[in-house]
C-alpha cells in the first residue's frame, strides 16, 4: 500500500476510467491531486459517486489548468503538505487518462479524428518536461521519482494482434489518427522510464472498446475482466470504464504497481 505521506497525481480525472480510479483511491483513504480544466465538473462527478465534500477537502487537491500548462502540472505533481522544512516531495504515482473528443470529418478513409489529434503525446511530453524541471530545481526529488500509468488502447501493438476480427477495420482504419497518438504516448512513456528517465516505472493499459461511464456501481467488478499482456493479449470486444478504473486502482494504485512495471496490459470483458 502507498505510504500515507505521498499522493497520487491524476490527469484526465473527469474521464470515465480515471474518475472511477480516483473514486476508489479516495474511498481507500489515500491522498490525491488532480489537474482539471473545469474543477467544478470534477467535484460534481465525485459527489455523484458518493464522495463527500469532507473527503474531498481532506484528501484531494484540485488544480485548475490545461495539460499545456507546465506550471499547473508541476503543482499537481508536487506535495503541498511538505511541512515546515520546505522540502518538496513528489507524487508517488501518476495516473493519466487524458484523451481527446472524437469528431467526424469528410473523409472516407479517415471518417473519425479527434479534436486534438496529439493530445496524449502532448500530455506525456509536458508531464516529462514538468518532472525534469522539478528534478533540476530540487535534485533530491529525483531520488523518489513517480511511476506513471497511462490509458492507451488495443489495436496499437507491433507484437500481436489484440483486436477481434470484426473490429479490425474500425481500429486500424477508422481510428488510425487517435491510435497514432496513443502509440507515440506509449513510446514516450517507455523511453522515459528507468535510468535517467522521468519515471520510476511505467504501466500501459490497453482497454478494448470502452462502454458505460465512471459510475463504480455500474461496473461488473475488476476481477471479472480478462487480462492479457502484449505477447499474450486478452482479445475481446468491450470493457466498462468503471471496471478499467477499478482494475488500475486494485493492481497499481493500491499495490504501488511494481509487479506491473514494463507491462502493456490488455483489459476486456
Ligand atoms: N473510446 C474508447 O472506446 C477507447 C478505447 C480505448 C482507449 N480509449 C482511451 O482511454 C482514455 C480514457 O478514456 P475515457 O473515456 O475514460 O476518458 P475521456 O472521456 O476520453 O476523458 C478524457 C479526459 O482528458 C481530459 N482532457 C482532454 N483534453 C485535455 C486538456 N487539453 N487538458 C487537460 N485535460 C484534458 C478531459 O477533460 P475535460 O473533462 O476537461 O474534457 C477528460 O478528463 C482516453 O485516452 C481514450 O482515448 C478510449
PDB file of C-alpha atoms and ligand atoms in Angstrom:
ATOM      1  CA  UNK A   1       0.000   0.000   0.000  1.00  0.00           C
ATOM      2  CA  UNK A   2       1.182   3.501  -0.832  1.00  0.00           C
ATOM      3  CA  UNK A   3       2.565   5.479   2.119  1.00  0.00           C
ATOM      4  CA  UNK A   4       0.021   7.978   3.506  1.00  0.00           C
ATOM      5  CA  UNK A   5       2.613  10.741   3.250  1.00  0.00           C
ATOM      6  CA  UNK A   6       2.666  10.501  -0.539  1.00  0.00           C
ATOM      7  CA  UNK A   7      -0.069  11.250  -3.009  1.00  0.00           C
ATOM      8  CA  UNK A   8      -1.322  10.017  -6.358  1.00  0.00           C
ATOM      9  CA  UNK A   9      -1.451  12.616  -9.160  1.00  0.00           C
ATOM     10  CA  UNK A  10      -4.366  12.276 -11.596  1.00  0.00           C
ATOM     11  CA  UNK A  11      -4.612  13.737 -15.095  1.00  0.00           C
ATOM     12  CA  UNK A  12      -7.879  13.365 -17.027  1.00  0.00           C
ATOM     13  CA  UNK A  13      -9.923  12.583 -13.900  1.00  0.00           C
ATOM     14  CA  UNK A  14     -13.142  13.851 -15.486  1.00  0.00           C
ATOM     15  CA  UNK A  15     -12.830  10.935 -17.925  1.00  0.00           C
ATOM     16  CA  UNK A  16     -14.695   7.722 -17.117  1.00  0.00           C
ATOM     17  CA  UNK A  17     -11.861   5.278 -16.345  1.00  0.00           C
ATOM     18  CA  UNK A  18      -9.720   7.747 -14.404  1.00  0.00           C
ATOM     19  CA  UNK A  19     -12.647   9.152 -12.433  1.00  0.00           C
ATOM     20  CA  UNK A  20     -13.588   5.646 -11.289  1.00  0.00           C
ATOM     21  CA  UNK A  21      -9.957   5.059 -10.260  1.00  0.00           C
ATOM     22  CA  UNK A  22      -9.937   8.332  -8.299  1.00  0.00           C
ATOM     23  CA  UNK A  23     -13.167   7.373  -6.509  1.00  0.00           C
ATOM     24  CA  UNK A  24     -11.617   4.089  -5.329  1.00  0.00           C
ATOM     25  CA  UNK A  25      -8.442   5.943  -4.334  1.00  0.00           C
ATOM     26  CA  UNK A  26     -10.351   8.428  -2.161  1.00  0.00           C
ATOM     27  CA  UNK A  27     -12.560   5.693  -0.687  1.00  0.00           C
ATOM     28  CA  UNK A  28      -9.367   3.901   0.367  1.00  0.00           C
ATOM     29  CA  UNK A  29      -8.321   6.978   2.353  1.00  0.00           C
ATOM     30  CA  UNK A  30      -5.403   7.860   0.073  1.00  0.00           C
ATOM     31  CA  UNK A  31      -4.413  11.409  -0.826  1.00  0.00           C
ATOM     32  CA  UNK A  32      -4.591  12.675  -4.380  1.00  0.00           C
ATOM     33  CA  UNK A  33      -4.146  15.683  -6.597  1.00  0.00           C
ATOM     34  CA  UNK A  34      -5.890  16.248  -9.906  1.00  0.00           C
ATOM     35  CA  UNK A  35      -5.431  18.630 -12.807  1.00  0.00           C
ATOM     36  CA  UNK A  36      -8.808  19.617 -14.254  1.00  0.00           C
ATOM     37  CA  UNK A  37      -9.836  22.153 -16.863  1.00  0.00           C
ATOM     38  CA  UNK A  38     -13.136  22.574 -15.012  1.00  0.00           C
ATOM     39  CA  UNK A  39     -12.738  21.764 -11.301  1.00  0.00           C
ATOM     40  CA  UNK A  40     -16.490  22.056 -10.618  1.00  0.00           C
ATOM     41  CA  UNK A  41     -17.103  19.298 -13.182  1.00  0.00           C
ATOM     42  CA  UNK A  42     -14.737  17.006 -11.283  1.00  0.00           C
ATOM     43  CA  UNK A  43     -16.266  17.861  -7.903  1.00  0.00           C
ATOM     44  CA  UNK A  44     -19.790  17.248  -9.238  1.00  0.00           C
ATOM     45  CA  UNK A  45     -18.723  13.876 -10.665  1.00  0.00           C
ATOM     46  CA  UNK A  46     -17.222  12.867  -7.322  1.00  0.00           C
ATOM     47  CA  UNK A  47     -20.315  13.972  -5.365  1.00  0.00           C
ATOM     48  CA  UNK A  48     -22.460  11.929  -7.760  1.00  0.00           C
ATOM     49  CA  UNK A  49     -20.321   8.895  -6.875  1.00  0.00           C
ATOM     50  CA  UNK A  50     -20.929   9.394  -3.141  1.00  0.00           C
ATOM     51  CA  UNK A  51     -17.650  11.136  -2.292  1.00  0.00           C
ATOM     52  CA  UNK A  52     -18.486  13.741   0.334  1.00  0.00           C
ATOM     53  CA  UNK A  53     -17.161  17.291   0.368  1.00  0.00           C
ATOM     54  CA  UNK A  54     -15.381  16.481   3.662  1.00  0.00           C
ATOM     55  CA  UNK A  55     -13.435  13.703   1.932  1.00  0.00           C
ATOM     56  CA  UNK A  56     -12.604  15.977  -0.991  1.00  0.00           C
ATOM     57  CA  UNK A  57     -11.417  18.710   1.379  1.00  0.00           C
ATOM     58  CA  UNK A  58      -9.273  16.296   3.394  1.00  0.00           C
ATOM     59  CA  UNK A  59      -7.813  14.100   0.659  1.00  0.00           C
ATOM     60  CA  UNK A  60      -7.936  15.812  -2.738  1.00  0.00           C
ATOM     61  CA  UNK A  61      -6.328  18.974  -4.097  1.00  0.00           C
ATOM     62  CA  UNK A  62      -7.621  20.050  -7.482  1.00  0.00           C
ATOM     63  CA  UNK A  63      -5.563  22.352  -9.706  1.00  0.00           C
ATOM     64  CA  UNK A  64      -7.351  24.182 -12.472  1.00  0.00           C
ATOM     65  CA  UNK A  65      -5.493  24.031 -15.741  1.00  0.00           C
ATOM     66  CA  UNK A  66      -4.928  22.628 -19.169  1.00  0.00           C
ATOM     67  CA  UNK A  67      -2.353  19.946 -19.900  1.00  0.00           C
ATOM     68  CA  UNK A  68      -0.411  22.592 -21.867  1.00  0.00           C
ATOM     69  CA  UNK A  69       0.188  24.476 -18.580  1.00  0.00           C
ATOM     70  CA  UNK A  70       3.543  23.242 -17.206  1.00  0.00           C
ATOM     71  CA  UNK A  71       3.148  25.283 -14.006  1.00  0.00           C
ATOM     72  CA  UNK A  72      -0.213  23.628 -13.233  1.00  0.00           C
ATOM     73  CA  UNK A  73       1.271  20.201 -13.993  1.00  0.00           C
ATOM     74  CA  UNK A  74       4.140  20.887 -11.575  1.00  0.00           C
ATOM     75  CA  UNK A  75       1.631  21.878  -8.873  1.00  0.00           C
ATOM     76  CA  UNK A  76      -0.266  18.633  -9.457  1.00  0.00           C
ATOM     77  CA  UNK A  77       2.929  16.578  -9.165  1.00  0.00           C
ATOM     78  CA  UNK A  78       4.190  18.283  -6.014  1.00  0.00           C
ATOM     79  CA  UNK A  79       3.283  17.539  -2.405  1.00  0.00           C
ATOM     80  CA  UNK A  80       1.965  20.749  -0.905  1.00  0.00           C
ATOM     81  CA  UNK A  81       1.881  19.401   2.647  1.00  0.00           C
ATOM     82  CA  UNK A  82       5.626  19.038   2.868  1.00  0.00           C
ATOM     83  CA  UNK A  83       5.552  20.742   6.269  1.00  0.00           C
ATOM     84  CA  UNK A  84       7.822  23.380   7.699  1.00  0.00           C
ATOM     85  CA  UNK A  85      11.078  22.004   6.293  1.00  0.00           C
ATOM     86  CA  UNK A  86      10.269  23.411   2.866  1.00  0.00           C
ATOM     87  CA  UNK A  87      11.357  20.129   1.283  1.00  0.00           C
ATOM     88  CA  UNK A  88       9.475  19.312  -1.888  1.00  0.00           C
ATOM     89  CA  UNK A  89       8.249  15.783  -2.343  1.00  0.00           C
ATOM     90  CA  UNK A  90       6.631  14.356  -5.423  1.00  0.00           C
ATOM     91  CA  UNK A  91       3.615  12.205  -6.115  1.00  0.00           C
ATOM     92  CA  UNK A  92       4.492   8.528  -5.796  1.00  0.00           C
ATOM     93  CA  UNK A  93       2.319   7.628  -8.790  1.00  0.00           C
ATOM     94  CA  UNK A  94       0.829   9.377 -11.802  1.00  0.00           C
ATOM     95  CA  UNK A  95      -2.383   8.111 -13.378  1.00  0.00           C
ATOM     96  CA  UNK A  96      -3.254   9.634 -16.761  1.00  0.00           C
ATOM     97  CA  UNK A  97      -6.402   9.003 -18.773  1.00  0.00           C
ATOM     98  CA  UNK A  98      -6.136  12.149 -20.870  1.00  0.00           C
ATOM     99  CA  UNK A  99      -7.769  11.817 -24.285  1.00  0.00           C
ATOM    100  CA  UNK A 100      -9.433  13.884 -26.976  1.00  0.00           C
ATOM    101  CA  UNK A 101     -13.046  14.074 -28.116  1.00  0.00           C
ATOM    102  CA  UNK A 102     -13.858  12.084 -31.277  1.00  0.00           C
ATOM    103  CA  UNK A 103     -15.008  14.172 -34.239  1.00  0.00           C
ATOM    104  CA  UNK A 104     -16.392  13.176 -37.635  1.00  0.00           C
ATOM    105  CA  UNK A 105     -14.665  14.546 -40.729  1.00  0.00           C
ATOM    106  CA  UNK A 106     -15.347  14.472 -44.503  1.00  0.00           C
ATOM    107  CA  UNK A 107     -13.061  11.599 -45.370  1.00  0.00           C
ATOM    108  CA  UNK A 108     -13.955   8.095 -46.467  1.00  0.00           C
ATOM    109  CA  UNK A 109     -10.603   6.708 -45.327  1.00  0.00           C
ATOM    110  CA  UNK A 110     -10.459   8.573 -42.002  1.00  0.00           C
ATOM    111  CA  UNK A 111     -14.050   9.462 -41.030  1.00  0.00           C
ATOM    112  CA  UNK A 112     -13.129   9.802 -37.335  1.00  0.00           C
ATOM    113  CA  UNK A 113     -10.489  12.101 -35.934  1.00  0.00           C
ATOM    114  CA  UNK A 114     -10.236  13.822 -32.537  1.00  0.00           C
ATOM    115  CA  UNK A 115     -10.395  17.480 -31.565  1.00  0.00           C
ATOM    116  CA  UNK A 116      -6.726  17.424 -30.565  1.00  0.00           C
ATOM    117  CA  UNK A 117      -5.047  14.580 -32.514  1.00  0.00           C
ATOM    118  CA  UNK A 118      -1.835  14.778 -30.471  1.00  0.00           C
ATOM    119  CA  UNK A 119      -3.332  15.206 -27.004  1.00  0.00           C
ATOM    120  CA  UNK A 120      -1.897  12.023 -25.443  1.00  0.00           C
ATOM    121  CA  UNK A 121       1.627  12.628 -26.747  1.00  0.00           C
ATOM    122  CA  UNK A 122       1.433  16.292 -25.744  1.00  0.00           C
ATOM    123  CA  UNK A 123       0.236  15.408 -22.240  1.00  0.00           C
ATOM    124  CA  UNK A 124       3.060  12.899 -21.794  1.00  0.00           C
ATOM    125  CA  UNK A 125       5.694  15.295 -23.154  1.00  0.00           C
ATOM    126  CA  UNK A 126       4.528  18.014 -20.778  1.00  0.00           C
ATOM    127  CA  UNK A 127       4.442  15.736 -17.725  1.00  0.00           C
ATOM    128  CA  UNK A 128       8.018  14.649 -18.542  1.00  0.00           C
ATOM    129  CA  UNK A 129       9.078  18.279 -19.022  1.00  0.00           C
ATOM    130  CA  UNK A 130       7.492  19.282 -15.693  1.00  0.00           C
ATOM    131  CA  UNK A 131       9.257  16.441 -13.867  1.00  0.00           C
ATOM    132  CA  UNK A 132      12.641  17.229 -15.441  1.00  0.00           C
ATOM    133  CA  UNK A 133      12.285  20.868 -14.379  1.00  0.00           C
ATOM    134  CA  UNK A 134      11.436  19.795 -10.812  1.00  0.00           C
ATOM    135  CA  UNK A 135      14.443  17.385 -10.722  1.00  0.00           C
ATOM    136  CA  UNK A 136      16.724  20.156 -11.962  1.00  0.00           C
ATOM    137  CA  UNK A 137      15.498  22.741  -9.437  1.00  0.00           C
ATOM    138  CA  UNK A 138      15.429  20.269  -6.495  1.00  0.00           C
ATOM    139  CA  UNK A 139      17.848  17.386  -7.242  1.00  0.00           C
ATOM    140  CA  UNK A 140      16.780  15.442  -4.120  1.00  0.00           C
ATOM    141  CA  UNK A 141      13.344  14.874  -5.680  1.00  0.00           C
ATOM    142  CA  UNK A 142      14.984  12.670  -8.329  1.00  0.00           C
ATOM    143  CA  UNK A 143      15.674  10.090  -5.622  1.00  0.00           C
ATOM    144  CA  UNK A 144      11.948   9.318  -5.438  1.00  0.00           C
ATOM    145  CA  UNK A 145      10.607   9.528  -8.970  1.00  0.00           C
ATOM    146  CA  UNK A 146       6.941   8.711  -9.540  1.00  0.00           C
ATOM    147  CA  UNK A 147       5.701   5.849 -11.653  1.00  0.00           C
ATOM    148  CA  UNK A 148       3.224   6.510 -14.437  1.00  0.00           C
ATOM    149  CA  UNK A 149       0.181   4.587 -15.617  1.00  0.00           C
ATOM    150  CA  UNK A 150      -1.354   5.679 -18.923  1.00  0.00           C
ATOM    151  CA  UNK A 151      -4.555   4.562 -20.596  1.00  0.00           C
ATOM    152  CA  UNK A 152      -3.788   3.648 -24.194  1.00  0.00           C
ATOM    153  CA  UNK A 153      -5.851   1.293 -26.363  1.00  0.00           C
ATOM    154  CA  UNK A 154      -5.865  -2.074 -28.045  1.00  0.00           C
ATOM    155  CA  UNK A 155      -5.009  -2.004 -31.750  1.00  0.00           C
ATOM    156  CA  UNK A 156      -1.562  -0.414 -31.391  1.00  0.00           C
ATOM    157  CA  UNK A 157       0.590  -3.484 -30.799  1.00  0.00           C
ATOM    158  CA  UNK A 158       3.541  -4.225 -33.109  1.00  0.00           C
ATOM    159  CA  UNK A 159       3.871  -7.640 -31.482  1.00  0.00           C
ATOM    160  CA  UNK A 160       0.500  -9.391 -31.640  1.00  0.00           C
ATOM    161  CA  UNK A 161      -2.981  -8.602 -32.953  1.00  0.00           C
ATOM    162  CA  UNK A 162      -5.206  -7.802 -29.968  1.00  0.00           C
ATOM    163  CA  UNK A 163      -8.356  -6.667 -31.802  1.00  0.00           C
ATOM    164  CA  UNK A 164     -11.113  -9.164 -32.691  1.00  0.00           C
ATOM    165  CA  UNK A 165     -11.518  -9.752 -36.443  1.00  0.00           C
ATOM    166  CA  UNK A 166     -14.877  -7.923 -36.674  1.00  0.00           C
ATOM    167  CA  UNK A 167     -13.363  -4.721 -35.200  1.00  0.00           C
ATOM    168  CA  UNK A 168     -10.164  -4.572 -37.280  1.00  0.00           C
ATOM    169  CA  UNK A 169     -11.348  -2.053 -39.898  1.00  0.00           C
ATOM    170  CA  UNK A 170     -12.734   0.157 -37.127  1.00  0.00           C
ATOM    171  CA  UNK A 171      -9.474   0.014 -35.188  1.00  0.00           C
ATOM    172  CA  UNK A 172      -6.840   0.007 -37.940  1.00  0.00           C
ATOM    173  CA  UNK A 173      -8.521   2.335 -40.475  1.00  0.00           C
ATOM    174  CA  UNK A 174     -11.287   4.424 -38.915  1.00  0.00           C
ATOM    175  CA  UNK A 175      -9.435   5.115 -35.637  1.00  0.00           C
ATOM    176  CA  UNK A 176      -5.962   5.473 -37.177  1.00  0.00           C
ATOM    177  CA  UNK A 177      -5.476   9.090 -36.006  1.00  0.00           C
ATOM    178  CA  UNK A 178      -6.147   8.616 -32.284  1.00  0.00           C
ATOM    179  CA  UNK A 179      -4.175   5.367 -32.365  1.00  0.00           C
ATOM    180  CA  UNK A 180      -1.108   7.066 -33.837  1.00  0.00           C
ATOM    181  CA  UNK A 181      -1.242   9.432 -30.856  1.00  0.00           C
ATOM    182  CA  UNK A 182      -1.570   6.548 -28.370  1.00  0.00           C
ATOM    183  CA  UNK A 183       1.418   4.814 -29.940  1.00  0.00           C
ATOM    184  CA  UNK A 184       3.523   7.930 -29.560  1.00  0.00           C
ATOM    185  CA  UNK A 185       2.392   8.250 -25.925  1.00  0.00           C
ATOM    186  CA  UNK A 186       3.482   4.656 -25.272  1.00  0.00           C
ATOM    187  CA  UNK A 187       6.872   5.339 -26.892  1.00  0.00           C
ATOM    188  CA  UNK A 188       7.443   8.471 -24.801  1.00  0.00           C
ATOM    189  CA  UNK A 189       6.487   6.725 -21.566  1.00  0.00           C
ATOM    190  CA  UNK A 190       8.708   3.731 -22.302  1.00  0.00           C
ATOM    191  CA  UNK A 191      11.740   5.786 -23.371  1.00  0.00           C
ATOM    192  CA  UNK A 192      11.498   7.995 -20.303  1.00  0.00           C
ATOM    193  CA  UNK A 193      11.349   5.223 -17.714  1.00  0.00           C
ATOM    194  CA  UNK A 194      14.278   3.870 -15.759  1.00  0.00           C
ATOM    195  CA  UNK A 195      17.848   5.158 -15.592  1.00  0.00           C
ATOM    196  CA  UNK A 196      17.959   8.893 -16.302  1.00  0.00           C
ATOM    197  CA  UNK A 197      14.283   8.922 -17.254  1.00  0.00           C
ATOM    198  CA  UNK A 198      11.474  10.899 -15.694  1.00  0.00           C
ATOM    199  CA  UNK A 199       9.612   7.877 -14.327  1.00  0.00           C
ATOM    200  CA  UNK A 200      10.492   5.127 -11.849  1.00  0.00           C
ATOM    201  CA  UNK A 201       8.305   2.666 -13.685  1.00  0.00           C
ATOM    202  CA  UNK A 202       5.520   2.612 -16.252  1.00  0.00           C
ATOM    203  CA  UNK A 203       2.326   0.649 -16.757  1.00  0.00           C
ATOM    204  CA  UNK A 204       0.487   0.873 -20.070  1.00  0.00           C
ATOM    205  CA  UNK A 205      -3.200  -0.060 -20.013  1.00  0.00           C
ATOM    206  CA  UNK A 206      -4.802  -1.117 -23.300  1.00  0.00           C
ATOM    207  CA  UNK A 207      -8.560  -1.418 -22.817  1.00  0.00           C
ATOM    208  CA  UNK A 208     -10.793  -2.702 -25.604  1.00  0.00           C
ATOM    209  CA  UNK A 209     -13.739  -0.559 -26.775  1.00  0.00           C
ATOM    210  CA  UNK A 210     -14.887   1.436 -23.732  1.00  0.00           C
ATOM    211  CA  UNK A 211     -18.524   1.207 -22.672  1.00  0.00           C
ATOM    212  CA  UNK A 212     -20.525   2.803 -19.848  1.00  0.00           C
ATOM    213  CA  UNK A 213     -19.298   5.647 -17.696  1.00  0.00           C
ATOM    214  CA  UNK A 214     -17.375   6.263 -14.476  1.00  0.00           C
ATOM    215  CA  UNK A 215     -20.109   5.053 -12.109  1.00  0.00           C
ATOM    216  CA  UNK A 216     -18.425   2.492  -9.873  1.00  0.00           C
ATOM    217  CA  UNK A 217     -21.822   0.970  -9.041  1.00  0.00           C
ATOM    218  CA  UNK A 218     -22.423   0.071 -12.693  1.00  0.00           C
ATOM    219  CA  UNK A 219     -19.280  -1.965 -13.379  1.00  0.00           C
ATOM    220  CA  UNK A 220     -19.146  -5.764 -13.240  1.00  0.00           C
ATOM    221  CA  UNK A 221     -16.090  -5.723 -10.990  1.00  0.00           C
ATOM    222  CA  UNK A 222     -12.385  -5.703 -11.836  1.00  0.00           C
ATOM    223  CA  UNK A 223     -11.905  -9.383 -11.003  1.00  0.00           C
ATOM    224  CA  UNK A 224     -14.216 -10.417 -13.862  1.00  0.00           C
ATOM    225  CA  UNK A 225     -12.034  -8.738 -16.507  1.00  0.00           C
ATOM    226  CA  UNK A 226      -9.870 -10.803 -18.815  1.00  0.00           C
ATOM    227  CA  UNK A 227      -6.298  -9.556 -18.539  1.00  0.00           C
ATOM    228  CA  UNK A 228      -3.554 -10.047 -21.127  1.00  0.00           C
ATOM    229  CA  UNK A 229      -0.047  -8.865 -21.901  1.00  0.00           C
ATOM    230  CA  UNK A 230       1.460  -7.710 -25.171  1.00  0.00           C
ATOM    231  CA  UNK A 231       2.749 -11.153 -26.169  1.00  0.00           C
ATOM    232  CA  UNK A 232      -0.414 -12.876 -24.933  1.00  0.00           C
ATOM    233  CA  UNK A 233      -3.244 -10.348 -25.194  1.00  0.00           C
ATOM    234  CA  UNK A 234      -6.773 -10.884 -23.925  1.00  0.00           C
ATOM    235  CA  UNK A 235      -8.802 -10.347 -27.100  1.00  0.00           C
ATOM    236  CA  UNK A 236     -12.353  -9.082 -26.661  1.00  0.00           C
ATOM    237  CA  UNK A 237     -14.855  -6.501 -27.831  1.00  0.00           C
ATOM    238  CA  UNK A 238     -15.698  -4.188 -24.971  1.00  0.00           C
ATOM    239  CA  UNK A 239     -14.932  -3.252 -21.377  1.00  0.00           C
ATOM    240  CA  UNK A 240     -16.701  -0.966 -18.891  1.00  0.00           C
ATOM    241  CA  UNK A 241     -14.923   2.274 -17.968  1.00  0.00           C
ATOM    242  CA  UNK A 242     -15.663   1.788 -14.251  1.00  0.00           C
ATOM    243  CA  UNK A 243     -14.043  -1.662 -14.340  1.00  0.00           C
ATOM    244  CA  UNK A 244     -10.902  -0.314 -16.042  1.00  0.00           C
ATOM    245  CA  UNK A 245     -10.623   2.338 -13.322  1.00  0.00           C
ATOM    246  CA  UNK A 246     -11.136  -0.211 -10.575  1.00  0.00           C
ATOM    247  CA  UNK A 247      -8.549  -2.555 -12.098  1.00  0.00           C
ATOM    248  CA  UNK A 248      -5.977   0.256 -12.155  1.00  0.00           C
ATOM    249  CA  UNK A 249      -6.782   1.041  -8.532  1.00  0.00           C
ATOM    250  CA  UNK A 250      -6.527  -2.576  -7.361  1.00  0.00           C
ATOM    251  CA  UNK A 251      -3.468  -3.582  -9.388  1.00  0.00           C
ATOM    252  CA  UNK A 252      -1.465  -0.367  -9.497  1.00  0.00           C
ATOM    253  CA  UNK A 253      -2.557   2.363  -7.060  1.00  0.00           C
ATOM    254  CA  UNK A 254      -3.167   0.068  -4.098  1.00  0.00           C
ATOM    255  CA  UNK A 255      -0.087  -2.108  -4.552  1.00  0.00           C
ATOM    256  CA  UNK A 256       2.366   0.504  -5.844  1.00  0.00           C
ATOM    257  CA  UNK A 257       2.238  -1.235  -9.242  1.00  0.00           C
ATOM    258  CA  UNK A 258       5.819  -2.564  -9.204  1.00  0.00           C
ATOM    259  CA  UNK A 259       4.716  -6.044 -10.314  1.00  0.00           C
ATOM    260  CA  UNK A 260       3.173  -4.461 -13.412  1.00  0.00           C
ATOM    261  CA  UNK A 261       6.047  -2.141 -14.391  1.00  0.00           C
ATOM    262  CA  UNK A 262       7.050  -2.522 -18.031  1.00  0.00           C
ATOM    263  CA  UNK A 263       3.819  -4.289 -18.964  1.00  0.00           C
ATOM    264  CA  UNK A 264       1.349  -3.370 -21.714  1.00  0.00           C
ATOM    265  CA  UNK A 265      -1.853  -4.779 -20.301  1.00  0.00           C
ATOM    266  CA  UNK A 266      -4.959  -5.539 -22.341  1.00  0.00           C
ATOM    267  CA  UNK A 267      -8.240  -5.388 -20.400  1.00  0.00           C
ATOM    268  CA  UNK A 268     -11.517  -6.711 -21.807  1.00  0.00           C
ATOM    269  CA  UNK A 269     -14.721  -8.500 -20.848  1.00  0.00           C
TER     270      UNK A 269
HETATM  271  N1  LIG B   1     -13.467   5.253 -26.507  1.00  0.00           N
HETATM  272  C1  LIG B   1     -12.900   4.070 -26.470  1.00  0.00           C
HETATM  273  O1  LIG B   1     -13.519   3.036 -26.796  1.00  0.00           O
HETATM  274  C2  LIG B   1     -11.476   3.942 -26.016  1.00  0.00           C
HETATM  275  C3  LIG B   1     -10.885   2.708 -26.078  1.00  0.00           C
HETATM  276  C4  LIG B   1      -9.602   2.564 -25.573  1.00  0.00           C
HETATM  277  C5  LIG B   1      -8.946   3.660 -25.043  1.00  0.00           C
HETATM  278  N2  LIG B   1      -9.541   4.876 -25.008  1.00  0.00           N
HETATM  279  C6  LIG B   1      -8.800   5.987 -24.383  1.00  0.00           C
HETATM  280  O2  LIG B   1      -8.839   5.784 -22.983  1.00  0.00           O
HETATM  281  C7  LIG B   1      -8.621   7.039 -22.324  1.00  0.00           C
HETATM  282  C8  LIG B   1      -9.691   7.211 -21.250  1.00  0.00           C
HETATM  283  O3  LIG B   1     -10.957   7.268 -21.876  1.00  0.00           O
HETATM  284  P1  LIG B   1     -12.255   7.710 -21.039  1.00  0.00           P
HETATM  285  O4  LIG B   1     -13.402   7.526 -21.969  1.00  0.00           O
HETATM  286  O5  LIG B   1     -12.212   7.095 -19.709  1.00  0.00           O
HETATM  287  O6  LIG B   1     -11.995   9.265 -20.778  1.00  0.00           O
HETATM  288  P2  LIG B   1     -12.317  10.504 -21.732  1.00  0.00           P
HETATM  289  O7  LIG B   1     -13.787  10.775 -21.698  1.00  0.00           O
HETATM  290  O8  LIG B   1     -11.677  10.316 -23.056  1.00  0.00           O
HETATM  291  O9  LIG B   1     -11.633  11.670 -20.880  1.00  0.00           O
HETATM  292  C9  LIG B   1     -10.572  12.419 -21.365  1.00  0.00           C
HETATM  293  C10 LIG B   1     -10.016  13.254 -20.236  1.00  0.00           C
HETATM  294  O10 LIG B   1      -8.958  14.052 -20.742  1.00  0.00           O
HETATM  295  C11 LIG B   1      -9.182  15.395 -20.320  1.00  0.00           C
HETATM  296  N3  LIG B   1      -8.575  16.334 -21.250  1.00  0.00           N
HETATM  297  C12 LIG B   1      -8.727  16.377 -22.598  1.00  0.00           C
HETATM  298  N4  LIG B   1      -8.014  17.383 -23.111  1.00  0.00           N
HETATM  299  C13 LIG B   1      -7.385  17.979 -22.060  1.00  0.00           C
HETATM  300  C14 LIG B   1      -6.518  19.101 -21.944  1.00  0.00           C
HETATM  301  N5  LIG B   1      -6.126  19.795 -23.027  1.00  0.00           N
HETATM  302  N6  LIG B   1      -6.078  19.453 -20.723  1.00  0.00           N
HETATM  303  C15 LIG B   1      -6.469  18.762 -19.614  1.00  0.00           C
HETATM  304  N7  LIG B   1      -7.316  17.697 -19.659  1.00  0.00           N
HETATM  305  C16 LIG B   1      -7.756  17.321 -20.868  1.00  0.00           C
HETATM  306  C17 LIG B   1     -10.684  15.535 -20.263  1.00  0.00           C
HETATM  307  O11 LIG B   1     -11.043  16.674 -19.507  1.00  0.00           O
HETATM  308  P3  LIG B   1     -12.376  17.554 -19.787  1.00  0.00           P
HETATM  309  O12 LIG B   1     -13.429  16.940 -18.893  1.00  0.00           O
HETATM  310  O13 LIG B   1     -11.996  18.910 -19.384  1.00  0.00           O
HETATM  311  O14 LIG B   1     -12.726  17.421 -21.244  1.00  0.00           O
HETATM  312  C18 LIG B   1     -11.042  14.213 -19.603  1.00  0.00           C
HETATM  313  O15 LIG B   1     -10.804  14.291 -18.215  1.00  0.00           O
HETATM  314  C19 LIG B   1      -8.657   8.103 -23.401  1.00  0.00           C
HETATM  315  O16 LIG B   1      -7.347   8.471 -23.754  1.00  0.00           O
HETATM  316  C20 LIG B   1      -9.339   7.384 -24.549  1.00  0.00           C
HETATM  317  O17 LIG B   1      -8.957   7.919 -25.801  1.00  0.00           O
HETATM  318  C21 LIG B   1     -10.795   5.028 -25.479  1.00  0.00           C
END
